[in-house]
């Protein structure tokens, strides 16, 4: 691993090749906000709150600081007006799902985010995937996964696996940046015995009155 | 099937095929691409066989089922050789006449010829039809000459010559050099220089490398890749082979979306034929180069067209993008150096190798070389696949080739580049279509979708539609894409429903900026384009929706009302009979009235009202006039 020199927020930084921008910034005391990042886990790049401006070879691009590798001679800005306003919008969008999550409230203060800018849709989950990835990468149990895609994406425990693995573990609970209770709820829900189908009154075949 | 072991044997085989063929022998070619298939080319083919049989001509006339000819509006398309007479919209019952007139009496079947709607002129040959006349069909041209299931057809028109030349006469570096010199840019959307991309993969360390064909076309209204893959799978395969040789890959994958069964069928046949002839496998043409290909069927997710998602999907994982770097050229499929190109990009390779970089780069503009296939759809007279040299003005594509907007309506905008492209208004129609010019307009080349819109189209609603598509197709991994598109869609929906608020435009712009800047992959980064480009050119329409609760195009259902003008109504009852909602009151010799409560705004009444009366109109932003009192409705 060779040492390279780059510039972050005007400071000269000596970093190891292969380091990410977030890691390199930390060595000189520059904190870049992160939510879905965890030292023990593979970089994922979902929350994008760590977005920074990186200029190399004359090209200026916005990149995710938690996974973009440092390059020699790179010039990084972590606190521009544009970044501020991007982070503000992202925090506001996440607050729509988890309005009281301590980390989000903290970020909201820093970026002047309005927790009421978007209609509340409290799923209490920002899909950072820390629980999913921790279970897969560290515990290697794959007891929790993503379902569906796009705006319908959610996390779910896999009942068969969770029934065997989760009661003695629950290590994913404290990782959750929004609400450990939500994880507990989702887990419990996954483990409930299947509800017997109720006698349906309607004549449709889809069993819409089942619940 | 003989295995062909050297270029000399290939040449000998080709000569044997050609010697069996006679240019003067009568031949019927019938377009059997997906569009013509849908309009009945299957039945026409059956009719041709039966008709030839009954005339005892079966052994004297060849019948060739080809891929897409491009003029899908006018399908099924039948061409009679050696004359090259082109018959359009052919029905099974026309076949009898074609055989008896054209084959036996050498006369034209006038009613099946193309008639120019503007001049009334008839065209008997494909190359005389304005739709074709202004194109340069470098890539699509062979579609009309070959049966996509016949390797012999492909060899007869010079197929696999580029492969022989590359493998035996050129070094991999020379092949890459030729592609670089040709200045070919990737046809999948972003327009990255293909030669440079190949070079990255070639120079990446590793023994095992892969090449991949991206045939996961998912843009609404676009079918360039499908037509190429269905109509000429050989040329894609040949391009891939040459690329594999240049990059040093021994395995290739063709990722075809599940929705393209005919493409998969034809491709599978092409691969099998290539294997049997020794164009795939070990020691191809005795060059020492080994290469195998597998077809992978994608489940049909738009995001899988993005290269990192496609690779994840190929590996059997959920199709979600991965951050770059590392680029696939360094760490792609199963962590090995991988080069992915779109179908059309690969199809350009044999042309470049056969005709040379100089020829290729003589076509097009300074920054964009060669031709580009567009799928021209929407409110345009001649819909279909169009291949033109880069740099042709939009106006020529839409009006010269496309024949303009139907029904005397006014052109309003053209949307280029698929769902995340942009809308270009009339005042910029003279822009020369290439990668950079479109980008400057706030639109993009994308893979080549081109949707023409007329005055009846609401651009706010169009932007909303594309956002809805992208929201559905987002994988949902990153916040700016998942939440950004979702929230933008909410605002856009409210605006089109007349629930827009002061400040919505600024909110949209703010969210668009965040999504554009922070999203993980190109789907998210470009998702705000429909909103931004319509805001740029049609901001007044947004304002009309928000401030005046008015849809200027009279299109957004929540903002319009249908109204029967009492002075024009003749009480004929046409609209009343057709209205599916029973929303029209009236009777014989009585002025009809629309019950606004019951009206579902489907527009059936406007269509039903005889053109001579034109008594029904659409209103927006103004109150619906009170209907005449029941006592005053009687007509004399």
PDB file of N, CA and C in Angstrom, chain A residues 42-48 51 62-63 67-69 71 82 85-86 88-90 92-94 96-97 117-121 125-128 146 148-153, chain B residues 300-303 320 323-325 331 471-480 482-487 490-491 506-507 510-511 513-521 525:
ATOM      1  N   UNK A  42     -19.073  -4.094   4.338  1.00  0.00           N
ATOM      2  CA  UNK A  42     -18.703  -3.649   2.988  1.00  0.00           C
ATOM      3  C   UNK A  42     -19.403  -2.315   2.691  1.00  0.00           C
ATOM      4  N   UNK A  43     -18.716  -1.401   2.036  1.00  0.00           N
ATOM      5  CA  UNK A  43     -19.387  -0.141   1.681  1.00  0.00           C
ATOM      6  C   UNK A  43     -20.622  -0.428   0.831  1.00  0.00           C
ATOM      7  N   UNK A  44     -21.643   0.386   1.004  1.00  0.00           N
ATOM      8  CA  UNK A  44     -22.931   0.087   0.373  1.00  0.00           C
ATOM      9  C   UNK A  44     -23.457   1.276  -0.430  1.00  0.00           C
ATOM     10  N   UNK A  45     -23.362   2.465   0.166  1.00  0.00           N
ATOM     11  CA  UNK A  45     -23.723   3.666  -0.592  1.00  0.00           C
ATOM     12  C   UNK A  45     -25.202   3.877  -0.799  1.00  0.00           C
ATOM     13  N   UNK A  46     -26.010   3.653   0.227  1.00  0.00           N
ATOM     14  CA  UNK A  46     -27.459   3.775   0.050  1.00  0.00           C
ATOM     15  C   UNK A  46     -28.005   5.128   0.500  1.00  0.00           C
ATOM     16  N   UNK A  47     -27.507   5.668   1.613  1.00  0.00           N
ATOM     17  CA  UNK A  47     -28.146   6.878   2.130  1.00  0.00           C
ATOM     18  C   UNK A  47     -27.658   8.136   1.418  1.00  0.00           C
ATOM     19  N   UNK A  48     -26.486   8.093   0.875  1.00  0.00           N
ATOM     20  CA  UNK A  48     -25.884   9.164   0.063  1.00  0.00           C
ATOM     21  C   UNK A  48     -25.675  10.466   0.833  1.00  0.00           C
ATOM     22  N   UNK A  51     -22.324  12.311   0.457  1.00  0.00           N
ATOM     23  CA  UNK A  51     -21.956  12.846  -0.864  1.00  0.00           C
ATOM     24  C   UNK A  51     -20.998  14.040  -0.736  1.00  0.00           C
ATOM     25  N   UNK A  62     -19.820  14.546  -8.163  1.00  0.00           N
ATOM     26  CA  UNK A  62     -20.338  14.285  -6.828  1.00  0.00           C
ATOM     27  C   UNK A  62     -20.241  12.778  -6.602  1.00  0.00           C
ATOM     28  N   UNK A  63     -19.611  12.391  -5.497  1.00  0.00           N
ATOM     29  CA  UNK A  63     -19.437  10.961  -5.232  1.00  0.00           C
ATOM     30  C   UNK A  63     -19.782  10.665  -3.780  1.00  0.00           C
ATOM     31  N   UNK A  67     -17.522   5.321  -0.025  1.00  0.00           N
ATOM     32  CA  UNK A  67     -17.007   4.219  -0.834  1.00  0.00           C
ATOM     33  C   UNK A  67     -16.103   4.651  -1.981  1.00  0.00           C
ATOM     34  N   UNK A  68     -15.974   5.948  -2.186  1.00  0.00           N
ATOM     35  CA  UNK A  68     -15.117   6.365  -3.297  1.00  0.00           C
ATOM     36  C   UNK A  68     -13.656   6.332  -2.859  1.00  0.00           C
ATOM     37  N   UNK A  69     -12.796   5.622  -3.565  1.00  0.00           N
ATOM     38  CA  UNK A  69     -11.399   5.529  -3.156  1.00  0.00           C
ATOM     39  C   UNK A  69     -10.638   6.827  -3.436  1.00  0.00           C
ATOM     40  N   UNK A  71      -7.695   9.251  -4.597  1.00  0.00           N
ATOM     41  CA  UNK A  71      -6.730   9.201  -5.688  1.00  0.00           C
ATOM     42  C   UNK A  71      -5.689  10.273  -5.446  1.00  0.00           C
ATOM     43  N   UNK A  82     -23.807  23.559  -2.268  1.00  0.00           N
ATOM     44  CA  UNK A  82     -24.565  22.547  -2.992  1.00  0.00           C
ATOM     45  C   UNK A  82     -24.719  21.270  -2.151  1.00  0.00           C
ATOM     46  N   UNK A  85     -27.171  21.709   0.561  1.00  0.00           N
ATOM     47  CA  UNK A  85     -28.570  21.673   0.163  1.00  0.00           C
ATOM     48  C   UNK A  85     -29.001  20.276  -0.275  1.00  0.00           C
ATOM     49  N   UNK A  86     -28.076  19.488  -0.826  1.00  0.00           N
ATOM     50  CA  UNK A  86     -28.408  18.087  -1.148  1.00  0.00           C
ATOM     51  C   UNK A  86     -28.686  17.317   0.150  1.00  0.00           C
ATOM     52  N   UNK A  88     -29.597  18.416   2.973  1.00  0.00           N
ATOM     53  CA  UNK A  88     -30.835  18.897   3.589  1.00  0.00           C
ATOM     54  C   UNK A  88     -32.044  18.149   2.988  1.00  0.00           C
ATOM     55  N   UNK A  89     -32.076  18.085   1.661  1.00  0.00           N
ATOM     56  CA  UNK A  89     -33.205  17.394   1.013  1.00  0.00           C
ATOM     57  C   UNK A  89     -33.238  15.914   1.408  1.00  0.00           C
ATOM     58  N   UNK A  90     -32.068  15.283   1.404  1.00  0.00           N
ATOM     59  CA  UNK A  90     -32.028  13.851   1.738  1.00  0.00           C
ATOM     60  C   UNK A  90     -32.517  13.612   3.163  1.00  0.00           C
ATOM     61  N   UNK A  92     -34.515  15.504   4.867  1.00  0.00           N
ATOM     62  CA  UNK A  92     -35.967  15.753   4.879  1.00  0.00           C
ATOM     63  C   UNK A  92     -36.741  14.553   4.329  1.00  0.00           C
ATOM     64  N   UNK A  93     -36.197  13.952   3.274  1.00  0.00           N
ATOM     65  CA  UNK A  93     -36.886  12.802   2.689  1.00  0.00           C
ATOM     66  C   UNK A  93     -36.873  11.612   3.645  1.00  0.00           C
ATOM     67  N   UNK A  94     -35.781  11.447   4.366  1.00  0.00           N
ATOM     68  CA  UNK A  94     -35.716  10.332   5.316  1.00  0.00           C
ATOM     69  C   UNK A  94     -36.575  10.614   6.549  1.00  0.00           C
ATOM     70  N   UNK A  96     -39.344  11.909   6.605  1.00  0.00           N
ATOM     71  CA  UNK A  96     -40.733  11.566   6.318  1.00  0.00           C
ATOM     72  C   UNK A  96     -41.039  10.152   6.804  1.00  0.00           C
ATOM     73  N   UNK A  97     -40.003   9.315   6.856  1.00  0.00           N
ATOM     74  CA  UNK A  97     -40.203   7.927   7.302  1.00  0.00           C
ATOM     75  C   UNK A  97     -39.934   7.750   8.791  1.00  0.00           C
ATOM     76  N   UNK A 117     -41.383  18.946   5.765  1.00  0.00           N
ATOM     77  CA  UNK A 117     -41.443  19.370   4.362  1.00  0.00           C
ATOM     78  C   UNK A 117     -42.216  18.363   3.504  1.00  0.00           C
ATOM     79  N   UNK A 118     -42.063  17.103   3.829  1.00  0.00           N
ATOM     80  CA  UNK A 118     -42.783  16.082   3.056  1.00  0.00           C
ATOM     81  C   UNK A 118     -43.818  15.408   3.934  1.00  0.00           C
ATOM     82  N   UNK A 119     -44.874  14.916   3.281  1.00  0.00           N
ATOM     83  CA  UNK A 119     -45.907  14.194   4.031  1.00  0.00           C
ATOM     84  C   UNK A 119     -45.272  13.039   4.797  1.00  0.00           C
ATOM     85  N   UNK A 120     -45.698  12.871   6.031  1.00  0.00           N
ATOM     86  CA  UNK A 120     -45.153  11.778   6.847  1.00  0.00           C
ATOM     87  C   UNK A 120     -45.649  10.435   6.316  1.00  0.00           C
ATOM     88  N   UNK A 121     -44.741   9.497   6.298  1.00  0.00           N
ATOM     89  CA  UNK A 121     -45.085   8.152   5.858  1.00  0.00           C
ATOM     90  C   UNK A 121     -44.309   7.219   6.763  1.00  0.00           C
ATOM     91  N   UNK A 125     -38.238   3.191   8.823  1.00  0.00           N
ATOM     92  CA  UNK A 125     -37.092   2.530   8.207  1.00  0.00           C
ATOM     93  C   UNK A 125     -36.609   3.388   7.050  1.00  0.00           C
ATOM     94  N   UNK A 126     -35.306   3.649   6.989  1.00  0.00           N
ATOM     95  CA  UNK A 126     -34.770   4.411   5.865  1.00  0.00           C
ATOM     96  C   UNK A 126     -34.002   3.493   4.913  1.00  0.00           C
ATOM     97  N   UNK A 127     -34.157   2.206   5.131  1.00  0.00           N
ATOM     98  CA  UNK A 127     -33.567   1.188   4.249  1.00  0.00           C
ATOM     99  C   UNK A 127     -32.056   1.352   4.087  1.00  0.00           C
ATOM    100  N   UNK A 128     -31.398   1.696   5.193  1.00  0.00           N
ATOM    101  CA  UNK A 128     -29.936   1.830   5.143  1.00  0.00           C
ATOM    102  C   UNK A 128     -29.304   0.457   4.974  1.00  0.00           C
ATOM    103  N   UNK A 146     -34.267  -7.781   1.884  1.00  0.00           N
ATOM    104  CA  UNK A 146     -35.131  -6.766   1.266  1.00  0.00           C
ATOM    105  C   UNK A 146     -36.254  -7.446   0.519  1.00  0.00           C
ATOM    106  N   UNK A 148     -39.298  -6.559  -2.484  1.00  0.00           N
ATOM    107  CA  UNK A 148     -39.804  -5.606  -3.475  1.00  0.00           C
ATOM    108  C   UNK A 148     -38.762  -4.550  -3.856  1.00  0.00           C
ATOM    109  N   UNK A 149     -39.176  -3.591  -4.651  1.00  0.00           N
ATOM    110  CA  UNK A 149     -38.203  -2.616  -5.138  1.00  0.00           C
ATOM    111  C   UNK A 149     -38.806  -1.217  -5.152  1.00  0.00           C
ATOM    112  N   UNK A 150     -37.969  -0.255  -5.501  1.00  0.00           N
ATOM    113  CA  UNK A 150     -38.420   1.132  -5.619  1.00  0.00           C
ATOM    114  C   UNK A 150     -39.062   1.605  -4.323  1.00  0.00           C
ATOM    115  N   UNK A 151     -40.118   2.414  -4.441  1.00  0.00           N
ATOM    116  CA  UNK A 151     -40.739   2.967  -3.239  1.00  0.00           C
ATOM    117  C   UNK A 151     -41.434   1.899  -2.392  1.00  0.00           C
ATOM    118  N   UNK A 152     -41.602   0.706  -2.952  1.00  0.00           N
ATOM    119  CA  UNK A 152     -42.261  -0.359  -2.187  1.00  0.00           C
ATOM    120  C   UNK A 152     -41.259  -1.225  -1.431  1.00  0.00           C
ATOM    121  N   UNK A 153     -39.996  -0.885  -1.576  1.00  0.00           N
ATOM    122  CA  UNK A 153     -38.954  -1.692  -0.936  1.00  0.00           C
ATOM    123  C   UNK A 153     -39.125  -1.672   0.582  1.00  0.00           C
TER     124      UNK A 153
ATOM    125  N   UNK B 300     -36.689  -8.857 -16.865  1.00  0.00           N
ATOM    126  CA  UNK B 300     -37.429  -7.690 -17.328  1.00  0.00           C
ATOM    127  C   UNK B 300     -37.529  -6.590 -16.306  1.00  0.00           C
ATOM    128  N   UNK B 301     -36.397  -6.173 -15.772  1.00  0.00           N
ATOM    129  CA  UNK B 301     -36.374  -5.007 -14.889  1.00  0.00           C
ATOM    130  C   UNK B 301     -35.575  -3.927 -15.601  1.00  0.00           C
ATOM    131  N   UNK B 302     -36.138  -2.742 -15.666  1.00  0.00           N
ATOM    132  CA  UNK B 302     -35.503  -1.641 -16.383  1.00  0.00           C
ATOM    133  C   UNK B 302     -34.087  -1.384 -15.863  1.00  0.00           C
ATOM    134  N   UNK B 303     -33.916  -1.487 -14.560  1.00  0.00           N
ATOM    135  CA  UNK B 303     -32.619  -1.175 -13.936  1.00  0.00           C
ATOM    136  C   UNK B 303     -31.527  -2.139 -14.408  1.00  0.00           C
ATOM    137  N   UNK B 320     -29.284  -4.843  -8.684  1.00  0.00           N
ATOM    138  CA  UNK B 320     -29.107  -3.531  -8.061  1.00  0.00           C
ATOM    139  C   UNK B 320     -27.735  -3.003  -8.440  1.00  0.00           C
ATOM    140  N   UNK B 323     -21.577   0.668  -6.770  1.00  0.00           N
ATOM    141  CA  UNK B 323     -20.828   1.899  -6.991  1.00  0.00           C
ATOM    142  C   UNK B 323     -19.634   1.676  -7.925  1.00  0.00           C
ATOM    143  N   UNK B 324     -19.348   2.702  -8.712  1.00  0.00           N
ATOM    144  CA  UNK B 324     -18.164   2.664  -9.578  1.00  0.00           C
ATOM    145  C   UNK B 324     -17.273   3.829  -9.199  1.00  0.00           C
ATOM    146  N   UNK B 325     -15.980   3.734  -9.094  1.00  0.00           N
ATOM    147  CA  UNK B 325     -15.183   2.521  -9.258  1.00  0.00           C
ATOM    148  C   UNK B 325     -15.418   1.518  -8.124  1.00  0.00           C
ATOM    149  N   UNK B 331     -13.264  -4.812 -12.410  1.00  0.00           N
ATOM    150  CA  UNK B 331     -13.901  -5.855 -11.604  1.00  0.00           C
ATOM    151  C   UNK B 331     -15.358  -5.968 -11.998  1.00  0.00           C
ATOM    152  N   UNK B 471     -40.135   5.568 -11.043  1.00  0.00           N
ATOM    153  CA  UNK B 471     -40.375   5.235  -9.644  1.00  0.00           C
ATOM    154  C   UNK B 471     -40.631   3.732  -9.508  1.00  0.00           C
ATOM    155  N   UNK B 472     -41.443   3.212 -10.417  1.00  0.00           N
ATOM    156  CA  UNK B 472     -41.713   1.774 -10.410  1.00  0.00           C
ATOM    157  C   UNK B 472     -40.458   0.963 -10.663  1.00  0.00           C
ATOM    158  N   UNK B 473     -39.588   1.489 -11.521  1.00  0.00           N
ATOM    159  CA  UNK B 473     -38.435   0.715 -11.960  1.00  0.00           C
ATOM    160  C   UNK B 473     -37.176   0.968 -11.130  1.00  0.00           C
ATOM    161  N   UNK B 474     -37.213   1.950 -10.254  1.00  0.00           N
ATOM    162  CA  UNK B 474     -36.064   2.180  -9.375  1.00  0.00           C
ATOM    163  C   UNK B 474     -35.867   0.942  -8.523  1.00  0.00           C
ATOM    164  N   UNK B 475     -34.614   0.579  -8.261  1.00  0.00           N
ATOM    165  CA  UNK B 475     -34.424  -0.609  -7.430  1.00  0.00           C
ATOM    166  C   UNK B 475     -34.706  -0.281  -5.979  1.00  0.00           C
ATOM    167  N   UNK B 476     -34.607   0.996  -5.625  1.00  0.00           N
ATOM    168  CA  UNK B 476     -34.923   1.401  -4.263  1.00  0.00           C
ATOM    169  C   UNK B 476     -33.738   1.352  -3.319  1.00  0.00           C
ATOM    170  N   UNK B 477     -32.545   1.136  -3.859  1.00  0.00           N
ATOM    171  CA  UNK B 477     -31.387   1.021  -2.963  1.00  0.00           C
ATOM    172  C   UNK B 477     -31.011   2.355  -2.333  1.00  0.00           C
ATOM    173  N   UNK B 478     -30.928   3.419  -3.127  1.00  0.00           N
ATOM    174  CA  UNK B 478     -30.438   4.675  -2.539  1.00  0.00           C
ATOM    175  C   UNK B 478     -31.562   5.690  -2.343  1.00  0.00           C
ATOM    176  N   UNK B 479     -31.374   6.517  -1.325  1.00  0.00           N
ATOM    177  CA  UNK B 479     -32.404   7.479  -0.912  1.00  0.00           C
ATOM    178  C   UNK B 479     -32.773   8.486  -2.012  1.00  0.00           C
ATOM    179  N   UNK B 480     -31.801   9.155  -2.640  1.00  0.00           N
ATOM    180  CA  UNK B 480     -32.189  10.186  -3.602  1.00  0.00           C
ATOM    181  C   UNK B 480     -33.028   9.653  -4.755  1.00  0.00           C
ATOM    182  N   UNK B 482     -34.907   6.506  -4.660  1.00  0.00           N
ATOM    183  CA  UNK B 482     -36.157   5.938  -4.128  1.00  0.00           C
ATOM    184  C   UNK B 482     -37.089   7.031  -3.605  1.00  0.00           C
ATOM    185  N   UNK B 483     -36.578   7.855  -2.687  1.00  0.00           N
ATOM    186  CA  UNK B 483     -37.417   8.867  -2.059  1.00  0.00           C
ATOM    187  C   UNK B 483     -37.590  10.087  -2.963  1.00  0.00           C
ATOM    188  N   UNK B 484     -36.499  10.443  -3.660  1.00  0.00           N
ATOM    189  CA  UNK B 484     -36.559  11.627  -4.514  1.00  0.00           C
ATOM    190  C   UNK B 484     -37.603  11.486  -5.608  1.00  0.00           C
ATOM    191  N   UNK B 485     -37.569  10.359  -6.324  1.00  0.00           N
ATOM    192  CA  UNK B 485     -38.534  10.176  -7.411  1.00  0.00           C
ATOM    193  C   UNK B 485     -39.942  10.063  -6.828  1.00  0.00           C
ATOM    194  N   UNK B 486     -40.052   9.353  -5.708  1.00  0.00           N
ATOM    195  CA  UNK B 486     -41.362   9.171  -5.080  1.00  0.00           C
ATOM    196  C   UNK B 486     -41.985  10.521  -4.717  1.00  0.00           C
ATOM    197  N   UNK B 487     -41.185  11.378  -4.101  1.00  0.00           N
ATOM    198  CA  UNK B 487     -41.712  12.676  -3.672  1.00  0.00           C
ATOM    199  C   UNK B 487     -41.968  13.597  -4.870  1.00  0.00           C
ATOM    200  N   UNK B 490     -45.181  12.572  -6.359  1.00  0.00           N
ATOM    201  CA  UNK B 490     -46.326  13.049  -5.574  1.00  0.00           C
ATOM    202  C   UNK B 490     -46.678  14.486  -5.964  1.00  0.00           C
ATOM    203  N   UNK B 491     -45.649  15.327  -6.051  1.00  0.00           N
ATOM    204  CA  UNK B 491     -45.887  16.733  -6.379  1.00  0.00           C
ATOM    205  C   UNK B 491     -46.439  16.853  -7.799  1.00  0.00           C
ATOM    206  N   UNK B 506     -40.392  25.229  -7.275  1.00  0.00           N
ATOM    207  CA  UNK B 506     -39.114  25.357  -6.580  1.00  0.00           C
ATOM    208  C   UNK B 506     -38.786  24.065  -5.822  1.00  0.00           C
ATOM    209  N   UNK B 507     -39.821  23.472  -5.224  1.00  0.00           N
ATOM    210  CA  UNK B 507     -39.620  22.210  -4.504  1.00  0.00           C
ATOM    211  C   UNK B 507     -39.140  21.125  -5.468  1.00  0.00           C
ATOM    212  N   UNK B 510     -35.554  21.743  -6.367  1.00  0.00           N
ATOM    213  CA  UNK B 510     -34.695  21.408  -5.243  1.00  0.00           C
ATOM    214  C   UNK B 510     -34.488  19.892  -5.128  1.00  0.00           C
ATOM    215  N   UNK B 511     -35.578  19.148  -5.256  1.00  0.00           N
ATOM    216  CA  UNK B 511     -35.464  17.688  -5.175  1.00  0.00           C
ATOM    217  C   UNK B 511     -34.696  17.136  -6.367  1.00  0.00           C
ATOM    218  N   UNK B 513     -32.375  18.553  -8.024  1.00  0.00           N
ATOM    219  CA  UNK B 513     -30.949  18.815  -7.815  1.00  0.00           C
ATOM    220  C   UNK B 513     -30.332  17.752  -6.915  1.00  0.00           C
ATOM    221  N   UNK B 514     -31.026  17.415  -5.833  1.00  0.00           N
ATOM    222  CA  UNK B 514     -30.489  16.425  -4.891  1.00  0.00           C
ATOM    223  C   UNK B 514     -30.410  15.043  -5.525  1.00  0.00           C
ATOM    224  N   UNK B 515     -31.446  14.669  -6.255  1.00  0.00           N
ATOM    225  CA  UNK B 515     -31.471  13.341  -6.876  1.00  0.00           C
ATOM    226  C   UNK B 515     -30.407  13.235  -7.971  1.00  0.00           C
ATOM    227  N   UNK B 516     -30.345  14.262  -8.785  1.00  0.00           N
ATOM    228  CA  UNK B 516     -29.353  14.299  -9.857  1.00  0.00           C
ATOM    229  C   UNK B 516     -27.930  14.198  -9.289  1.00  0.00           C
ATOM    230  N   UNK B 517     -27.702  14.923  -8.210  1.00  0.00           N
ATOM    231  CA  UNK B 517     -26.350  14.996  -7.673  1.00  0.00           C
ATOM    232  C   UNK B 517     -25.946  13.788  -6.862  1.00  0.00           C
ATOM    233  N   UNK B 518     -26.873  13.200  -6.140  1.00  0.00           N
ATOM    234  CA  UNK B 518     -26.467  12.224  -5.132  1.00  0.00           C
ATOM    235  C   UNK B 518     -26.812  10.779  -5.453  1.00  0.00           C
ATOM    236  N   UNK B 519     -27.614  10.524  -6.495  1.00  0.00           N
ATOM    237  CA  UNK B 519     -28.045   9.145  -6.735  1.00  0.00           C
ATOM    238  C   UNK B 519     -26.862   8.250  -7.086  1.00  0.00           C
ATOM    239  N   UNK B 520     -27.046   6.964  -6.796  1.00  0.00           N
ATOM    240  CA  UNK B 520     -25.962   5.997  -6.965  1.00  0.00           C
ATOM    241  C   UNK B 520     -25.674   5.670  -8.429  1.00  0.00           C
ATOM    242  N   UNK B 521     -26.731   5.504  -9.221  1.00  0.00           N
ATOM    243  CA  UNK B 521     -26.468   5.083 -10.601  1.00  0.00           C
ATOM    244  C   UNK B 521     -27.162   6.007 -11.584  1.00  0.00           C
ATOM    245  N   UNK B 525     -29.613   9.374 -11.348  1.00  0.00           N
ATOM    246  CA  UNK B 525     -29.003  10.650 -11.737  1.00  0.00           C
ATOM    247  C   UNK B 525     -29.753  11.323 -12.877  1.00  0.00           C
TER     248      UNK B 525
END
